[in-house]
PDB file of C-alpha atoms and ligand atoms in Angstrom:
ATOM      1  CA  UNK A   1     230.344 121.536 128.177  1.00 40.00           C
ATOM      2  CA  UNK A   2     226.991 121.319 130.000  1.00 43.00           C
ATOM      3  CA  UNK A   3     226.855 125.073 130.235  1.00 43.00           C
ATOM      4  CA  UNK A   4     226.803 125.522 126.476  1.00 45.00           C
ATOM      5  CA  UNK A   5     224.798 122.467 125.481  1.00 47.00           C
ATOM      6  CA  UNK A   6     221.416 124.201 125.580  1.00 46.00           C
ATOM      7  CA  UNK A   7     222.413 127.246 123.489  1.00 49.00           C
ATOM      8  CA  UNK A   8     224.166 124.868 121.083  1.00 51.00           C
ATOM      9  CA  UNK A   9     221.016 122.802 120.736  1.00 52.00           C
ATOM     10  CA  UNK A  10     218.993 125.922 119.984  1.00 47.00           C
ATOM     11  CA  UNK A  11     221.597 126.998 117.466  1.00 47.00           C
ATOM     12  CA  UNK A  12     221.401 123.636 115.669  1.00 50.00           C
ATOM     13  CA  UNK A  13     217.587 123.844 115.679  1.00 49.00           C
ATOM     14  CA  UNK A  14     217.703 127.295 114.150  1.00 45.00           C
ATOM     15  CA  UNK A  15     220.212 126.071 111.573  1.00 50.00           C
ATOM     16  CA  UNK A  16     217.893 123.191 110.644  1.00 52.00           C
ATOM     17  CA  UNK A  17     214.740 125.287 110.695  1.00 51.00           C
ATOM     18  CA  UNK A  18     214.782 126.221 107.010  1.00 49.00           C
ATOM     19  CA  UNK A  19     214.866 122.501 106.123  1.00 47.00           C
ATOM     20  CA  UNK A  20     211.904 121.757 108.423  1.00 46.00           C
ATOM     21  CA  UNK A  21     210.117 124.734 106.960  1.00 44.00           C
ATOM     22  CA  UNK A  22     210.698 123.462 103.440  1.00 42.00           C
ATOM     23  CA  UNK A  23     209.316 120.000 104.348  1.00 44.00           C
ATOM     24  CA  UNK A  24     206.358 121.632 106.106  1.00 42.00           C
ATOM     25  CA  UNK A  25     205.586 123.813 103.092  1.00 41.00           C
ATOM     26  CA  UNK A  26     205.917 120.794 100.789  1.00 41.00           C
ATOM     27  CA  UNK A  27     203.392 118.894 102.917  1.00 40.00           C
ATOM     28  CA  UNK A  28     200.991 121.863 102.846  1.00 39.00           C
ATOM     29  CA  UNK A  29     201.496 122.154  99.096  1.00 37.00           C
ATOM     30  CA  UNK A  30     200.663 118.478  98.619  1.00 38.00           C
ATOM     31  CA  UNK A  31     197.550 118.628 100.741  1.00 37.00           C
ATOM     32  CA  UNK A  32     196.451 121.672  98.719  1.00 38.00           C
ATOM     33  CA  UNK A  33     196.840 119.713  95.489  1.00 39.00           C
ATOM     34  CA  UNK A  34     194.894 116.842  97.016  1.00 48.00           C
ATOM     35  CA  UNK A  35     192.104 118.983  98.450  1.00 83.00           C
ATOM     36  CA  UNK A  36     188.840 117.406  97.459  1.00 92.00           C
ATOM     37  CA  UNK A  37     185.672 119.053  96.198  1.00 94.00           C
ATOM     38  CA  UNK A  38     182.496 118.612  98.270  1.00 92.00           C
ATOM     39  CA  UNK A  39     180.476 115.403  97.926  1.00 94.00           C
ATOM     40  CA  UNK A  40     177.370 116.734  96.187  1.00 96.00           C
ATOM     41  CA  UNK A  41     175.657 113.723  94.607  1.00 97.00           C
ATOM     42  CA  UNK A  42     172.897 115.328  92.527  1.00 97.00           C
ATOM     43  CA  UNK A  43     172.418 115.489  88.731  1.00 97.00           C
ATOM     44  CA  UNK A  44     175.020 118.062  87.657  1.00 98.00           C
ATOM     45  CA  UNK A  45     177.028 117.498  90.856  1.00 98.00           C
ATOM     46  CA  UNK A  46     179.980 115.393  92.020  1.00 97.00           C
ATOM     47  CA  UNK A  47     180.224 112.114  93.921  1.00 98.00           C
ATOM     48  CA  UNK A  48     183.422 111.842  95.993  1.00 97.00           C
ATOM     49  CA  UNK A  49     184.000 108.135  96.613  1.00 97.00           C
ATOM     50  CA  UNK A  50     186.688 106.730  98.917  1.00 96.00           C
ATOM     51  CA  UNK A  51     188.719 103.944  97.327  1.00 95.00           C
ATOM     52  CA  UNK A  52     191.195 102.963 100.042  1.00 92.00           C
ATOM     53  CA  UNK A  53     194.897 103.176 100.789  1.00 91.00           C
ATOM     54  CA  UNK A  54     196.395 102.460  97.385  1.00 88.00           C
ATOM     55  CA  UNK A  55     195.856 103.746  93.871  1.00 91.00           C
ATOM     56  CA  UNK A  56     193.362 101.758  91.772  1.00 93.00           C
ATOM     57  CA  UNK A  57     194.293 100.688  88.230  1.00 94.00           C
ATOM     58  CA  UNK A  58     191.160 102.303  86.840  1.00 94.00           C
ATOM     59  CA  UNK A  59     187.734 103.628  87.842  1.00 97.00           C
ATOM     60  CA  UNK A  60     184.811 104.084  85.457  1.00 97.00           C
ATOM     61  CA  UNK A  61     181.296 105.493  85.630  1.00 98.00           C
ATOM     62  CA  UNK A  62     178.896 104.795  82.751  1.00 96.00           C
ATOM     63  CA  UNK A  63     181.900 103.485  80.769  1.00 95.00           C
ATOM     64  CA  UNK A  64     183.769 106.797  81.149  1.00 97.00           C
ATOM     65  CA  UNK A  65     187.133 106.845  82.929  1.00 97.00           C
ATOM     66  CA  UNK A  66     186.948 108.771  86.188  1.00 98.00           C
ATOM     67  CA  UNK A  67     189.464 111.103  87.880  1.00 97.00           C
ATOM     68  CA  UNK A  68     191.224 109.603  90.902  1.00 96.00           C
ATOM     69  CA  UNK A  69     193.279 111.576  93.405  1.00 95.00           C
ATOM     70  CA  UNK A  70     194.980 111.186  96.763  1.00 93.00           C
ATOM     71  CA  UNK A  71     194.185 113.117  99.925  1.00 93.00           C
ATOM     72  CA  UNK A  72     195.515 112.374 103.419  1.00 91.00           C
ATOM     73  CA  UNK A  73     196.990 109.035 102.260  1.00 92.00           C
ATOM     74  CA  UNK A  74     193.646 107.843 100.870  1.00 94.00           C
ATOM     75  CA  UNK A  75     192.525 107.549  97.270  1.00 95.00           C
ATOM     76  CA  UNK A  76     189.251 108.962  96.006  1.00 96.00           C
ATOM     77  CA  UNK A  77     187.275 108.862  92.766  1.00 97.00           C
ATOM     78  CA  UNK A  78     185.835 112.245  91.808  1.00 98.00           C
ATOM     79  CA  UNK A  79     182.806 111.399  89.677  1.00 98.00           C
ATOM     80  CA  UNK A  80     181.032 113.968  87.507  1.00 98.00           C
ATOM     81  CA  UNK A  81     177.259 113.318  87.393  1.00 98.00           C
ATOM     82  CA  UNK A  82     175.552 114.458  84.162  1.00 97.00           C
ATOM     83  CA  UNK A  83     172.388 116.580  84.485  1.00 96.00           C
ATOM     84  CA  UNK A  84     170.531 113.649  82.906  1.00 95.00           C
ATOM     85  CA  UNK A  85     171.462 111.276  85.806  1.00 97.00           C
ATOM     86  CA  UNK A  86     168.416 109.552  87.346  1.00 97.00           C
ATOM     87  CA  UNK A  87     168.162 110.009  91.111  1.00 97.00           C
ATOM     88  CA  UNK A  88     168.731 106.670  92.890  1.00 98.00           C
ATOM     89  CA  UNK A  89     171.417 104.001  93.153  1.00 98.00           C
ATOM     90  CA  UNK A  90     174.443 104.091  90.815  1.00 98.00           C
ATOM     91  CA  UNK A  91     177.652 102.112  90.469  1.00 98.00           C
ATOM     92  CA  UNK A  92     181.298 103.020  90.171  1.00 98.00           C
ATOM     93  CA  UNK A  93     183.416 100.233  88.649  1.00 97.00           C
ATOM     94  CA  UNK A  94     186.927  99.996  90.081  1.00 97.00           C
ATOM     95  CA  UNK A  95     189.728  97.781  88.784  1.00 94.00           C
ATOM     96  CA  UNK A  96     192.133  97.144  91.631  1.00 87.00           C
ATOM     97  CA  UNK A  97     195.073  94.723  91.225  1.00 85.00           C
ATOM     98  CA  UNK A  98     193.251  93.271  88.205  1.00 84.00           C
ATOM     99  CA  UNK A  99     190.123  92.588  90.311  1.00 91.00           C
ATOM    100  CA  UNK A 100     186.908  94.350  89.389  1.00 94.00           C
ATOM    101  CA  UNK A 101     184.752  95.680  92.202  1.00 94.00           C
ATOM    102  CA  UNK A 102     181.575  97.731  92.273  1.00 96.00           C
ATOM    103  CA  UNK A 103     180.985 100.592  94.650  1.00 97.00           C
ATOM    104  CA  UNK A 104     177.359 101.702  94.990  1.00 97.00           C
ATOM    105  CA  UNK A 105     176.391 105.277  95.713  1.00 98.00           C
ATOM    106  CA  UNK A 106     173.149 107.224  95.760  1.00 97.00           C
ATOM    107  CA  UNK A 107     172.320 110.255  93.621  1.00 98.00           C
ATOM    108  CA  UNK A 108     169.774 112.609  95.186  1.00 97.00           C
ATOM    109  CA  UNK A 109     167.172 114.601  93.266  1.00 95.00           C
ATOM    110  CA  UNK A 110     167.595 118.295  92.537  1.00 95.00           C
ATOM    111  CA  UNK A 111     165.068 120.646  90.999  1.00 92.00           C
ATOM    112  CA  UNK A 112     166.655 123.307  88.826  1.00 93.00           C
ATOM    113  CA  UNK A 113     164.860 126.538  87.977  1.00 91.00           C
ATOM    114  CA  UNK A 114     163.202 127.321  84.667  1.00 90.00           C
ATOM    115  CA  UNK A 115     164.092 130.319  82.512  1.00 84.00           C
ATOM    116  CA  UNK A 116     162.601 131.853  79.377  1.00 84.00           C
ATOM    117  CA  UNK A 117     164.940 133.703  77.034  1.00 79.00           C
ATOM    118  CA  UNK A 118     164.008 135.788  74.031  1.00 80.00           C
ATOM    119  CA  UNK A 119     166.565 135.641  71.222  1.00 76.00           C
ATOM    120  CA  UNK A 120     166.134 138.283  68.496  1.00 79.00           C
ATOM    121  CA  UNK A 121     168.239 136.363  65.984  1.00 80.00           C
ATOM    122  CA  UNK A 122     165.631 133.677  65.125  1.00 80.00           C
ATOM    123  CA  UNK A 123     168.302 131.803  63.182  1.00 79.00           C
ATOM    124  CA  UNK A 124     170.145 131.051  66.454  1.00 74.00           C
ATOM    125  CA  UNK A 125     166.966 129.373  67.808  1.00 74.00           C
ATOM    126  CA  UNK A 126     165.802 127.581  64.675  1.00 80.00           C
ATOM    127  CA  UNK A 127     168.917 127.355  62.515  1.00 81.00           C
ATOM    128  CA  UNK A 128     168.589 127.239  58.705  1.00 83.00           C
ATOM    129  CA  UNK A 129     169.109 123.923  56.950  1.00 85.00           C
ATOM    130  CA  UNK A 130     172.548 125.082  55.761  1.00 84.00           C
ATOM    131  CA  UNK A 131     173.539 125.925  59.359  1.00 88.00           C
ATOM    132  CA  UNK A 132     172.793 122.352  60.405  1.00 91.00           C
ATOM    133  CA  UNK A 133     175.825 120.900  58.571  1.00 91.00           C
ATOM    134  CA  UNK A 134     178.057 123.294  60.457  1.00 92.00           C
ATOM    135  CA  UNK A 135     176.319 122.622  63.795  1.00 93.00           C
ATOM    136  CA  UNK A 136     176.659 118.825  63.416  1.00 94.00           C
ATOM    137  CA  UNK A 137     180.363 119.112  62.513  1.00 95.00           C
ATOM    138  CA  UNK A 138     181.021 121.435  65.447  1.00 95.00           C
ATOM    139  CA  UNK A 139     179.133 119.190  67.869  1.00 95.00           C
ATOM    140  CA  UNK A 140     181.665 116.436  67.055  1.00 96.00           C
ATOM    141  CA  UNK A 141     184.678 118.739  67.551  1.00 96.00           C
ATOM    142  CA  UNK A 142     183.307 120.071  70.852  1.00 96.00           C
ATOM    143  CA  UNK A 143     182.396 116.543  71.992  1.00 96.00           C
ATOM    144  CA  UNK A 144     185.917 115.290  71.257  1.00 97.00           C
ATOM    145  CA  UNK A 145     187.539 118.174  73.130  1.00 96.00           C
ATOM    146  CA  UNK A 146     185.379 117.456  76.193  1.00 97.00           C
ATOM    147  CA  UNK A 147     186.320 113.745  76.039  1.00 96.00           C
ATOM    148  CA  UNK A 148     190.085 114.450  76.273  1.00 95.00           C
ATOM    149  CA  UNK A 149     192.053 112.357  78.756  1.00 96.00           C
ATOM    150  CA  UNK A 150     195.580 113.243  79.867  1.00 96.00           C
ATOM    151  CA  UNK A 151     197.197 111.290  82.722  1.00 94.00           C
ATOM    152  CA  UNK A 152     198.151 114.217  85.014  1.00 90.00           C
ATOM    153  CA  UNK A 153     199.011 113.251  88.618  1.00 86.00           C
ATOM    154  CA  UNK A 154     198.805 116.398  90.724  1.00 85.00           C
ATOM    155  CA  UNK A 155     195.605 118.024  89.547  1.00 91.00           C
ATOM    156  CA  UNK A 156     194.367 121.146  91.252  1.00 91.00           C
ATOM    157  CA  UNK A 157     190.671 120.717  92.012  1.00 95.00           C
ATOM    158  CA  UNK A 158     190.453 124.295  93.235  1.00 95.00           C
ATOM    159  CA  UNK A 159     189.768 126.895  90.584  1.00 97.00           C
ATOM    160  CA  UNK A 160     190.048 130.652  90.631  1.00 97.00           C
ATOM    161  CA  UNK A 161     187.176 132.597  89.090  1.00 97.00           C
ATOM    162  CA  UNK A 162     188.084 132.982  85.379  1.00 98.00           C
ATOM    163  CA  UNK A 163     186.547 136.450  85.080  1.00 98.00           C
ATOM    164  CA  UNK A 164     185.398 139.132  87.482  1.00 94.00           C
ATOM    165  CA  UNK A 165     181.710 139.849  86.941  1.00 95.00           C
ATOM    166  CA  UNK A 166     178.113 139.182  87.918  1.00 95.00           C
ATOM    167  CA  UNK A 167     176.790 135.601  87.828  1.00 95.00           C
ATOM    168  CA  UNK A 168     174.036 136.228  85.273  1.00 94.00           C
ATOM    169  CA  UNK A 169     172.743 132.704  84.671  1.00 92.00           C
ATOM    170  CA  UNK A 170     173.288 129.681  86.908  1.00 94.00           C
ATOM    171  CA  UNK A 171     174.281 126.169  85.890  1.00 96.00           C
ATOM    172  CA  UNK A 172     171.421 123.705  85.322  1.00 96.00           C
ATOM    173  CA  UNK A 173     168.661 126.183  84.374  1.00 93.00           C
ATOM    174  CA  UNK A 174     165.941 124.483  82.342  1.00 89.00           C
ATOM    175  CA  UNK A 175     165.809 126.856  79.411  1.00 83.00           C
ATOM    176  CA  UNK A 176     163.266 127.870  76.834  1.00 85.00           C
ATOM    177  CA  UNK A 177     164.418 129.930  73.838  1.00 78.00           C
ATOM    178  CA  UNK A 178     161.506 131.880  72.305  1.00 80.00           C
ATOM    179  CA  UNK A 179     159.142 129.521  74.182  1.00 81.00           C
ATOM    180  CA  UNK A 180     160.821 126.382  72.810  1.00 82.00           C
ATOM    181  CA  UNK A 181     162.387 123.918  75.253  1.00 82.00           C
ATOM    182  CA  UNK A 182     166.144 123.496  74.802  1.00 80.00           C
ATOM    183  CA  UNK A 183     168.835 121.579  76.644  1.00 84.00           C
ATOM    184  CA  UNK A 184     169.480 122.717  80.243  1.00 92.00           C
ATOM    185  CA  UNK A 185     172.187 125.303  80.847  1.00 93.00           C
ATOM    186  CA  UNK A 186     175.459 123.362  80.934  1.00 95.00           C
ATOM    187  CA  UNK A 187     177.627 126.116  82.408  1.00 97.00           C
ATOM    188  CA  UNK A 188     177.783 129.220  84.540  1.00 97.00           C
ATOM    189  CA  UNK A 189     177.342 132.634  82.867  1.00 96.00           C
ATOM    190  CA  UNK A 190     179.407 135.537  84.149  1.00 97.00           C
ATOM    191  CA  UNK A 191     178.430 138.936  82.727  1.00 97.00           C
ATOM    192  CA  UNK A 192     181.280 141.399  82.182  1.00 98.00           C
ATOM    193  CA  UNK A 193     182.012 144.191  79.691  1.00 98.00           C
ATOM    194  CA  UNK A 194     183.415 143.231  76.299  1.00 97.00           C
ATOM    195  CA  UNK A 195     187.200 143.010  76.465  1.00 98.00           C
ATOM    196  CA  UNK A 196     187.424 141.969  80.130  1.00 98.00           C
ATOM    197  CA  UNK A 197     190.342 139.500  80.477  1.00 98.00           C
ATOM    198  CA  UNK A 198     189.466 135.829  80.914  1.00 98.00           C
ATOM    199  CA  UNK A 199     192.046 133.995  83.057  1.00 98.00           C
ATOM    200  CA  UNK A 200     192.918 130.313  83.302  1.00 98.00           C
ATOM    201  CA  UNK A 201     191.424 129.163  86.658  1.00 98.00           C
ATOM    202  CA  UNK A 202     194.130 126.489  87.136  1.00 98.00           C
ATOM    203  CA  UNK A 203     197.078 125.123  85.145  1.00 97.00           C
ATOM    204  CA  UNK A 204     196.376 123.080  82.021  1.00 98.00           C
ATOM    205  CA  UNK A 205     196.899 122.605  78.326  1.00 98.00           C
ATOM    206  CA  UNK A 206     194.790 124.110  75.532  1.00 98.00           C
ATOM    207  CA  UNK A 207     193.021 121.242  73.749  1.00 97.00           C
ATOM    208  CA  UNK A 208     191.344 123.283  71.082  1.00 96.00           C
ATOM    209  CA  UNK A 209     190.053 126.699  70.085  1.00 97.00           C
ATOM    210  CA  UNK A 210     187.399 127.509  67.484  1.00 97.00           C
ATOM    211  CA  UNK A 211     184.540 129.738  66.362  1.00 96.00           C
ATOM    212  CA  UNK A 212     181.254 127.867  66.691  1.00 95.00           C
ATOM    213  CA  UNK A 213     177.657 128.619  65.673  1.00 92.00           C
ATOM    214  CA  UNK A 214     176.147 128.643  69.187  1.00 90.00           C
ATOM    215  CA  UNK A 215     179.236 129.001  71.403  1.00 95.00           C
ATOM    216  CA  UNK A 216     181.071 131.656  69.359  1.00 96.00           C
ATOM    217  CA  UNK A 217     184.834 131.935  69.945  1.00 97.00           C
ATOM    218  CA  UNK A 218     185.654 129.100  72.302  1.00 98.00           C
ATOM    219  CA  UNK A 219     188.658 127.736  74.224  1.00 98.00           C
ATOM    220  CA  UNK A 220     189.031 124.332  75.923  1.00 98.00           C
ATOM    221  CA  UNK A 221     191.560 123.768  78.725  1.00 98.00           C
ATOM    222  CA  UNK A 222     192.531 120.203  79.665  1.00 98.00           C
ATOM    223  CA  UNK A 223     193.512 120.092  83.353  1.00 98.00           C
ATOM    224  CA  UNK A 224     194.130 116.334  83.275  1.00 97.00           C
ATOM    225  CA  UNK A 225     192.252 113.064  83.930  1.00 97.00           C
ATOM    226  CA  UNK A 226     189.103 114.154  82.100  1.00 98.00           C
ATOM    227  CA  UNK A 227     188.752 117.525  83.848  1.00 98.00           C
ATOM    228  CA  UNK A 228     188.149 120.008  81.013  1.00 98.00           C
ATOM    229  CA  UNK A 229     186.976 123.611  81.174  1.00 98.00           C
ATOM    230  CA  UNK A 230     185.314 125.477  78.296  1.00 98.00           C
ATOM    231  CA  UNK A 231     185.118 129.249  77.672  1.00 98.00           C
ATOM    232  CA  UNK A 232     182.531 130.549  75.156  1.00 98.00           C
ATOM    233  CA  UNK A 233     181.379 133.757  73.386  1.00 97.00           C
ATOM    234  CA  UNK A 234     184.890 135.258  73.604  1.00 98.00           C
ATOM    235  CA  UNK A 235     185.796 138.395  71.700  1.00 98.00           C
ATOM    236  CA  UNK A 236     189.436 137.405  71.351  1.00 97.00           C
ATOM    237  CA  UNK A 237     191.415 134.227  72.050  1.00 97.00           C
ATOM    238  CA  UNK A 238     195.024 134.650  73.209  1.00 98.00           C
ATOM    239  CA  UNK A 239     196.044 130.975  73.086  1.00 98.00           C
ATOM    240  CA  UNK A 240     196.160 128.109  70.585  1.00 98.00           C
ATOM    241  CA  UNK A 241     195.877 124.324  70.708  1.00 97.00           C
ATOM    242  CA  UNK A 242     198.890 122.722  72.404  1.00 97.00           C
ATOM    243  CA  UNK A 243     199.795 125.763  74.552  1.00 98.00           C
ATOM    244  CA  UNK A 244     200.268 125.150  78.256  1.00 98.00           C
ATOM    245  CA  UNK A 245     198.729 127.755  80.549  1.00 98.00           C
ATOM    246  CA  UNK A 246     199.429 128.722  84.140  1.00 97.00           C
ATOM    247  CA  UNK A 247     196.868 129.630  86.782  1.00 98.00           C
ATOM    248  CA  UNK A 248     195.878 133.267  86.228  1.00 98.00           C
ATOM    249  CA  UNK A 249     197.243 133.495  82.670  1.00 98.00           C
ATOM    250  CA  UNK A 250     195.071 135.493  80.256  1.00 98.00           C
ATOM    251  CA  UNK A 251     193.543 133.159  77.650  1.00 98.00           C
ATOM    252  CA  UNK A 252     191.204 135.646  75.934  1.00 98.00           C
ATOM    253  CA  UNK A 253     188.629 138.365  76.513  1.00 98.00           C
ATOM    254  CA  UNK A 254     184.876 138.475  77.177  1.00 98.00           C
ATOM    255  CA  UNK A 255     182.756 138.988  74.055  1.00 97.00           C
ATOM    256  CA  UNK A 256     179.339 138.339  72.587  1.00 96.00           C
ATOM    257  CA  UNK A 257     180.030 135.909  69.752  1.00 96.00           C
ATOM    258  CA  UNK A 258     177.578 133.044  69.048  1.00 93.00           C
ATOM    259  CA  UNK A 259     174.103 132.784  70.641  1.00 85.00           C
ATOM    260  CA  UNK A 260     174.030 135.546  73.268  1.00 87.00           C
ATOM    261  CA  UNK A 261     171.834 138.372  74.548  1.00 85.00           C
ATOM    262  CA  UNK A 262     174.800 140.406  75.864  1.00 93.00           C
ATOM    263  CA  UNK A 263     178.531 140.189  76.625  1.00 97.00           C
ATOM    264  CA  UNK A 264     179.306 137.386  79.071  1.00 97.00           C
ATOM    265  CA  UNK A 265     181.517 134.376  79.612  1.00 98.00           C
ATOM    266  CA  UNK A 266     179.812 130.993  79.440  1.00 97.00           C
ATOM    267  CA  UNK A 267     182.027 128.759  81.566  1.00 98.00           C
ATOM    268  CA  UNK A 268     181.564 124.997  81.529  1.00 98.00           C
ATOM    269  CA  UNK A 269     183.350 122.425  83.679  1.00 98.00           C
ATOM    270  CA  UNK A 270     183.395 118.856  82.407  1.00 98.00           C
ATOM    271  CA  UNK A 271     184.432 115.802  84.401  1.00 98.00           C
ATOM    272  CA  UNK A 272     184.367 112.277  82.869  1.00 98.00           C
ATOM    273  CA  UNK A 273     182.464 113.899  79.990  1.00 97.00           C
ATOM    274  CA  UNK A 274     179.706 115.198  82.304  1.00 98.00           C
ATOM    275  CA  UNK A 275     179.007 118.913  82.465  1.00 98.00           C
ATOM    276  CA  UNK A 276     178.812 119.804  86.149  1.00 98.00           C
ATOM    277  CA  UNK A 277     178.286 122.785  88.475  1.00 97.00           C
ATOM    278  CA  UNK A 278     181.419 124.990  88.069  1.00 98.00           C
ATOM    279  CA  UNK A 279     180.930 126.527  91.538  1.00 97.00           C
ATOM    280  CA  UNK A 280     181.952 123.176  93.086  1.00 96.00           C
ATOM    281  CA  UNK A 281     185.545 124.018  92.135  1.00 97.00           C
ATOM    282  CA  UNK A 282     185.459 127.610  93.424  1.00 96.00           C
ATOM    283  CA  UNK A 283     186.107 129.003  96.913  1.00 92.00           C
ATOM    284  CA  UNK A 284     183.537 128.280  99.628  1.00 88.00           C
ATOM    285  CA  UNK A 285     181.812 131.689  99.350  1.00 89.00           C
ATOM    286  CA  UNK A 286     180.653 130.804  95.805  1.00 91.00           C
ATOM    287  CA  UNK A 287     179.331 127.405  96.903  1.00 88.00           C
ATOM    288  CA  UNK A 288     177.075 128.834  99.617  1.00 84.00           C
ATOM    289  CA  UNK A 289     174.196 129.399  97.162  1.00 82.00           C
ATOM    290  CA  UNK A 290     174.161 125.658  96.377  1.00 84.00           C
ATOM    291  CA  UNK A 291     173.034 124.816  99.939  1.00 77.00           C
ATOM    292  CA  UNK A 292     175.024 121.602 100.065  1.00 77.00           C
ATOM    293  CA  UNK A 293     174.100 119.445 103.043  1.00 73.00           C
ATOM    294  CA  UNK A 294     177.120 118.356 105.125  1.00 66.00           C
TER     295      UNK A 294
HETATM  296 ZN1   ZN B 301     175.721 130.065  79.275  1.00 70.98          ZN
END
């Protein structure tokens, strides 16, 4: 008996190996889904706030519901900080077992660069009175799409780049169109030839598509818990509201519809209705330019 016990043991281990491997891969898969973005508490950034060992009932920032996720058996709130956030002390409100608690965190200052753009189509800078009706209506539709909330549990907070191309205009630029101050740049511009495929950076559901005065042909993807991505100036849209999309699925092509100076994708990432730096969801190499302090 003793003579064969060791080989037998090895044999049983080998037999069980696929099961161990499956559990191991499941664990890796879960930790991937729970991988957190960097804590980058600046206007236009993200605050990653530890909440403890069990899931809270609800977390809110400035009355907006906030995404919560689990990583290494701990729960975290992932708070989008609008570009208009004042540097200084802020509060996250957490409802936990029907008790309300406040968690304070500090938002640091960040100076974004200034850019002057010359738009030949004067109407896209100072729209006609009749354009204003359309713009106001569209602002509501776009606002509603960005406010979507779907209770998805395993949200991927790691995005693939939606289009291959040159980063032509960074997020947060303080912009002047024909010397007139306009709202800061709420997304990342990626220049690519017309017709280049635009791919879903992570799984989600299409909230809405439309053709808007400034944004041109636009698609919104809801990734869950207030994480919404927006794709503008498209030539063609390949999806419609209600469709579910997989990571890497083609949703449309790069174009130059709306207010543009050339073909590019304007890509916005919205979290708790705050437009934030899209690079925070991309691979490390893309985040290097942000110079995030550890
Ligand atoms: Zn843009």
